[in-house]
Short mmCIF file of C-alpha atoms in Angstrom, two decimals:
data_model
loop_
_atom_site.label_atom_id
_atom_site.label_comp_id
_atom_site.label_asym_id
_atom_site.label_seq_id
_atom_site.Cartn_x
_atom_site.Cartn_y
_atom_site.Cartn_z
CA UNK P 491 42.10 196.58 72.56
CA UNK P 492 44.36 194.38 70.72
CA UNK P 493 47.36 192.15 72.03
CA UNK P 494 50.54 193.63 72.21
CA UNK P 495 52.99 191.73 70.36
CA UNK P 496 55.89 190.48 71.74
CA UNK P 497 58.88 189.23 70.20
CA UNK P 498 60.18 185.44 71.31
CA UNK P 499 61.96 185.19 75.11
CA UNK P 500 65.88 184.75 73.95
CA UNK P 501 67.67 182.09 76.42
CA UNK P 502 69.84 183.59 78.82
CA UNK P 503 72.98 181.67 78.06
CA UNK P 504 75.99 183.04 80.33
CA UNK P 505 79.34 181.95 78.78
CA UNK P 506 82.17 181.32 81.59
CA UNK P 507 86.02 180.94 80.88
CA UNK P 508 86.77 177.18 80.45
CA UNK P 509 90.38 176.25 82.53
CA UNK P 510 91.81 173.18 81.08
CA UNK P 511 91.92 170.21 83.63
CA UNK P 512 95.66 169.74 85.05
CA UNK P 513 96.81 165.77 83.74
CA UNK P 514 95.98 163.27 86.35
CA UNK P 515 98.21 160.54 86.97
CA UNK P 516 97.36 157.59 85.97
CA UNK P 517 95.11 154.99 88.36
CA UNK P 518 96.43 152.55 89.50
CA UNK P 519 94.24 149.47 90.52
CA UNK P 520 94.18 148.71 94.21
CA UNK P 521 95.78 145.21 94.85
CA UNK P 522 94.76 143.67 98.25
CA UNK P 523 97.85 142.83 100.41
CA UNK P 524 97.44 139.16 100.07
CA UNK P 525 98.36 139.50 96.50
CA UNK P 526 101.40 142.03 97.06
CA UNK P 527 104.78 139.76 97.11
CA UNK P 528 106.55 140.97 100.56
CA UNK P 529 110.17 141.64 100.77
CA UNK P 530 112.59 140.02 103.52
CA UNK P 531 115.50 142.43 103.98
CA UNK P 532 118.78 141.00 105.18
CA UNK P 533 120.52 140.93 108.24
CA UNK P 534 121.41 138.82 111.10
CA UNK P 535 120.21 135.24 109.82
CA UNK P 536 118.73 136.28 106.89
CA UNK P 537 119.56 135.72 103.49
CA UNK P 538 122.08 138.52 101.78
CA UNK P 539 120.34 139.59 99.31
CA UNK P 540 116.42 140.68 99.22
CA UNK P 541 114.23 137.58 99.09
CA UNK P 542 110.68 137.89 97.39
CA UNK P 543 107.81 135.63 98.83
CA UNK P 544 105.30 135.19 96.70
CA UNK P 545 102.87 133.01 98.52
CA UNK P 546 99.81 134.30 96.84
CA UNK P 547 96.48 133.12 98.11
CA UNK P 548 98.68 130.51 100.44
CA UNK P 549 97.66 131.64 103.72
CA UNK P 550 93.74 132.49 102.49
CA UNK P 551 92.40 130.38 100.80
CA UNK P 552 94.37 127.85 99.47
CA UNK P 553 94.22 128.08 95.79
CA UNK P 554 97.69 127.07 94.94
CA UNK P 555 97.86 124.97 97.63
CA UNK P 556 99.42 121.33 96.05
CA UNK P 557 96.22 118.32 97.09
CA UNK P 558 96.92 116.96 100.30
CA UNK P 559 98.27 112.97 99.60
CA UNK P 560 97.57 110.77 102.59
CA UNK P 561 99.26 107.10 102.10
CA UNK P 562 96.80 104.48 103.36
CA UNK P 563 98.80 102.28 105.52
CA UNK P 564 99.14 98.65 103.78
CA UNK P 565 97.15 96.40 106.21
CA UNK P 566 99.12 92.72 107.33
CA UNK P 567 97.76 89.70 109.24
CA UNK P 568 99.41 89.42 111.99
CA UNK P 569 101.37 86.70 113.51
CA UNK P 570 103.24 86.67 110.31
CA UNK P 571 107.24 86.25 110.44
CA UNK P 572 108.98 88.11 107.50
CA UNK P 573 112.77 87.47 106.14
CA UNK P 574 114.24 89.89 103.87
CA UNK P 575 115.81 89.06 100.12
CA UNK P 576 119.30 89.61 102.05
CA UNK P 577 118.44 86.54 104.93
CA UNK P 578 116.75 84.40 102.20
CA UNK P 579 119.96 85.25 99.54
CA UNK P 580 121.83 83.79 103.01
CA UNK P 581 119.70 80.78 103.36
CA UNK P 582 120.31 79.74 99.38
CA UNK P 583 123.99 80.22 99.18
CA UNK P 584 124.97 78.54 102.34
CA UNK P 585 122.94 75.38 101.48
CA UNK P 586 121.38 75.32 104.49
CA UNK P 587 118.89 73.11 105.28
CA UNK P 588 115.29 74.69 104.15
CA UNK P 589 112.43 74.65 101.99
CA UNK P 590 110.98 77.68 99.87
CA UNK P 591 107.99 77.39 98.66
CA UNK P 592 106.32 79.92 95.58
CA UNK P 593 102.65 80.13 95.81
CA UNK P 594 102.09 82.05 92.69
CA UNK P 595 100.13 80.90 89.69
CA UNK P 596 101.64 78.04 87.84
CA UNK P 597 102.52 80.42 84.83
CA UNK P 598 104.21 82.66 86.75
CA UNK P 599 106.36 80.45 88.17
CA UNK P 600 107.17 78.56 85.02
CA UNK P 601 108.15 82.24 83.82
CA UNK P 602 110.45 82.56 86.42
CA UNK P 603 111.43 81.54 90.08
CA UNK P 604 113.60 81.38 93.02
CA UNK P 605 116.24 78.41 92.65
CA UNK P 606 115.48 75.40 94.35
CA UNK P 607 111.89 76.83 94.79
CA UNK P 608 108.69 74.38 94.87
CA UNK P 609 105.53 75.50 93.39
CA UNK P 610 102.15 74.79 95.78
CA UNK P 611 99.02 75.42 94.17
CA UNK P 612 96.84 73.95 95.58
CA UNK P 613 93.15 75.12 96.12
CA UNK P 614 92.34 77.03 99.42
CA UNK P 615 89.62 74.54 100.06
CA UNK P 616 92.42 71.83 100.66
CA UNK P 617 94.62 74.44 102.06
CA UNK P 618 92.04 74.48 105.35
CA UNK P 619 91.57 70.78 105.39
CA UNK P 620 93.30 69.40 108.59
CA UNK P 621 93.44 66.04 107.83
CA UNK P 622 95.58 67.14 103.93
CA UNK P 623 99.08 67.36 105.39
CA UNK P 624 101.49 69.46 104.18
CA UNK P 625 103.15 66.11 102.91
CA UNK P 626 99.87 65.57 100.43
CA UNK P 627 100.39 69.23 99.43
CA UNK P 628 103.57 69.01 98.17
CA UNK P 629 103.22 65.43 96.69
CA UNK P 630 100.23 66.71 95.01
CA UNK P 631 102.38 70.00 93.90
CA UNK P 632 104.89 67.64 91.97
CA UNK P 633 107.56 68.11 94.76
CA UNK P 634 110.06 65.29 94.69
CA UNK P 635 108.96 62.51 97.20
CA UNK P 636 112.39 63.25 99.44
CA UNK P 637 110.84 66.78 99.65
CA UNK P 638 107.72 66.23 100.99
CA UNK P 639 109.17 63.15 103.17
CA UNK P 640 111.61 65.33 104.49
CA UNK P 641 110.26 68.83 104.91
CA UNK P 642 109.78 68.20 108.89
CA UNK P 643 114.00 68.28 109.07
CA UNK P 644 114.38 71.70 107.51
CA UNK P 645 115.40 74.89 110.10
CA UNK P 646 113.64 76.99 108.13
CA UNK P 647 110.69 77.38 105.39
CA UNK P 648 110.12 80.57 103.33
CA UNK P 649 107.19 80.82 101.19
CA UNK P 650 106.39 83.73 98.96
CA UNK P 651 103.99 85.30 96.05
CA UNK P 652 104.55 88.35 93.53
CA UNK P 653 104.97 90.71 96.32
CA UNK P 654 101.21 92.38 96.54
CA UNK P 655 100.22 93.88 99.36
CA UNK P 656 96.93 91.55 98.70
CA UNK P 657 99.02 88.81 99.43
CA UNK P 658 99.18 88.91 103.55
CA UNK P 659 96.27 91.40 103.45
CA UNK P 660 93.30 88.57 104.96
CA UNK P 661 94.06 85.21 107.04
CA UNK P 662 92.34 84.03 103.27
CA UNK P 663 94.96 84.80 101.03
CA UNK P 664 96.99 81.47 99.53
CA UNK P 665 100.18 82.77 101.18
CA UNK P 666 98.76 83.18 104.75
CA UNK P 667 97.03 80.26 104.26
CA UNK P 668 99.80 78.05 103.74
CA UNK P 669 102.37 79.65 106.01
CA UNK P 670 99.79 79.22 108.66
CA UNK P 671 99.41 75.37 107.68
CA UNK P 672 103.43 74.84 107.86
CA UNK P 673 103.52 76.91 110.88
CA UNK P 674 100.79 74.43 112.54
CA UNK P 675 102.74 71.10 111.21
CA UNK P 676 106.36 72.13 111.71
CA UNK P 677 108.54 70.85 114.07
CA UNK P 678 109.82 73.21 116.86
CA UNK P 679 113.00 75.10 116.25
CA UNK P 680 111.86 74.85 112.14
CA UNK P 681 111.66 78.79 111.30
CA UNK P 682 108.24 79.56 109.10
CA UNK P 683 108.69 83.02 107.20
CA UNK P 684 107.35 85.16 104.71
CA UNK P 685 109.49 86.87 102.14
CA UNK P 686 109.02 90.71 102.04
CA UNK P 687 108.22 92.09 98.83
CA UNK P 688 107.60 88.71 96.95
CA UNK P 689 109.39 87.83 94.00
CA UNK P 690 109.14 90.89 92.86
CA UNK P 691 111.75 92.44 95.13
CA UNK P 692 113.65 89.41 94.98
CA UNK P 693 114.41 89.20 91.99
CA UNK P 694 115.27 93.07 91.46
CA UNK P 695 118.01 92.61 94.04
CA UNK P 696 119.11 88.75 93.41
CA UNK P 697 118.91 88.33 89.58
CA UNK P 698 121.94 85.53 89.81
CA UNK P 699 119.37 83.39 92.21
CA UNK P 700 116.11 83.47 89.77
#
């Protein structure tokens, strides 16, 4: 018997009605609240009109958040008695008798200097020497020989640098050193002071006395 011949199986295809979609509103992205700026409505002690705090990130994690300055605190020897440019401005002007002595670098001082100001230089090594006087110092400094004679009679002695914190920062600065020395060899009732801020300060606020 031969095969009966079919034709080829036709796909069922069923055809439905197509409904247009309705328009969807546009998405919006989600925004955590941490990022959404929050309104502070008025009233009792509040501001009149809305205020808008931002703050974003502030109170998470920091982003905008300015670095966090912490001043390191200038360390001093202690022991140390200071006089301000005012008291020292005092000293000068009344003509009272005192020494002040600039322990800066010779150039510096021949750039400019306190009136009536003597320059010591002298090496630290001679500085701790007991037995060099503060008499030697000076005459070795080029002080005039009634200065260093006399020194012993002043009521007070100032001695300053360039205003540096490094400058009373260690007992083995120049300036400690020496105002230690006077302090040692002074007579009592003779005032030995450091002046705050140096020359520096000084002569911002006293340009007629430098």
């Amino acid at each position: 018997m031969n095969a009966l011949s079919m034709p080829p199986a036709t796909p069922l295809v069923m055809s439905m009605p197509m409904t247009p979609l309705a328009p969807t509103a546009p998405m919006t992205p989600a925004i955590p609240s941490m990022l959404t700026p929050s309104v502070i409505p008025s009233g009792p002690g509040t501001p009149s009109e809305a205020t808008e705090v931002l703050g974003l990130f502030s109170r998470t994690n920091g982003l905008s958040r300015k670095p966090e300055v912490r001043e390191v605190p200038v360390t001093t020897v202690s022991g140390l008695d200071f006089v301000s440019a005012c008291e020292l401005s005092q000293f000068i002007e009344t003509k009272s008798c005192g020494l002040l002595v600039d322990v800066r670098p010779s150039a510096d001082f021949a750039a400019g200097h306190i009136s009536t100001a003597v320059s010591v230089t002298a090496p630290t090594t001679l500085v701790r020497r007991k037995a060099f006087s503060i008499e030697r110092l000076l005459a070795m400094a080029g002080a005039q020989d009634e200065v260093a004679a006399s020194w012993k009679k002043c009521t007070w002695v100032v001695l300053y640098g360039s205003g540096a914190p490094e400058d009373t920062a260690s007992e083995d600065t120049p300036l400690v050193l020496l105002a230690r020395k006077f302090a040692a060899e002074a007579p009592r009732g003779c005032r030995i002071c450091v002046l705050r801020g140096g020359y520096t300060d000084f002569a911002r606020e006293k340009t007629s006395l430098c």
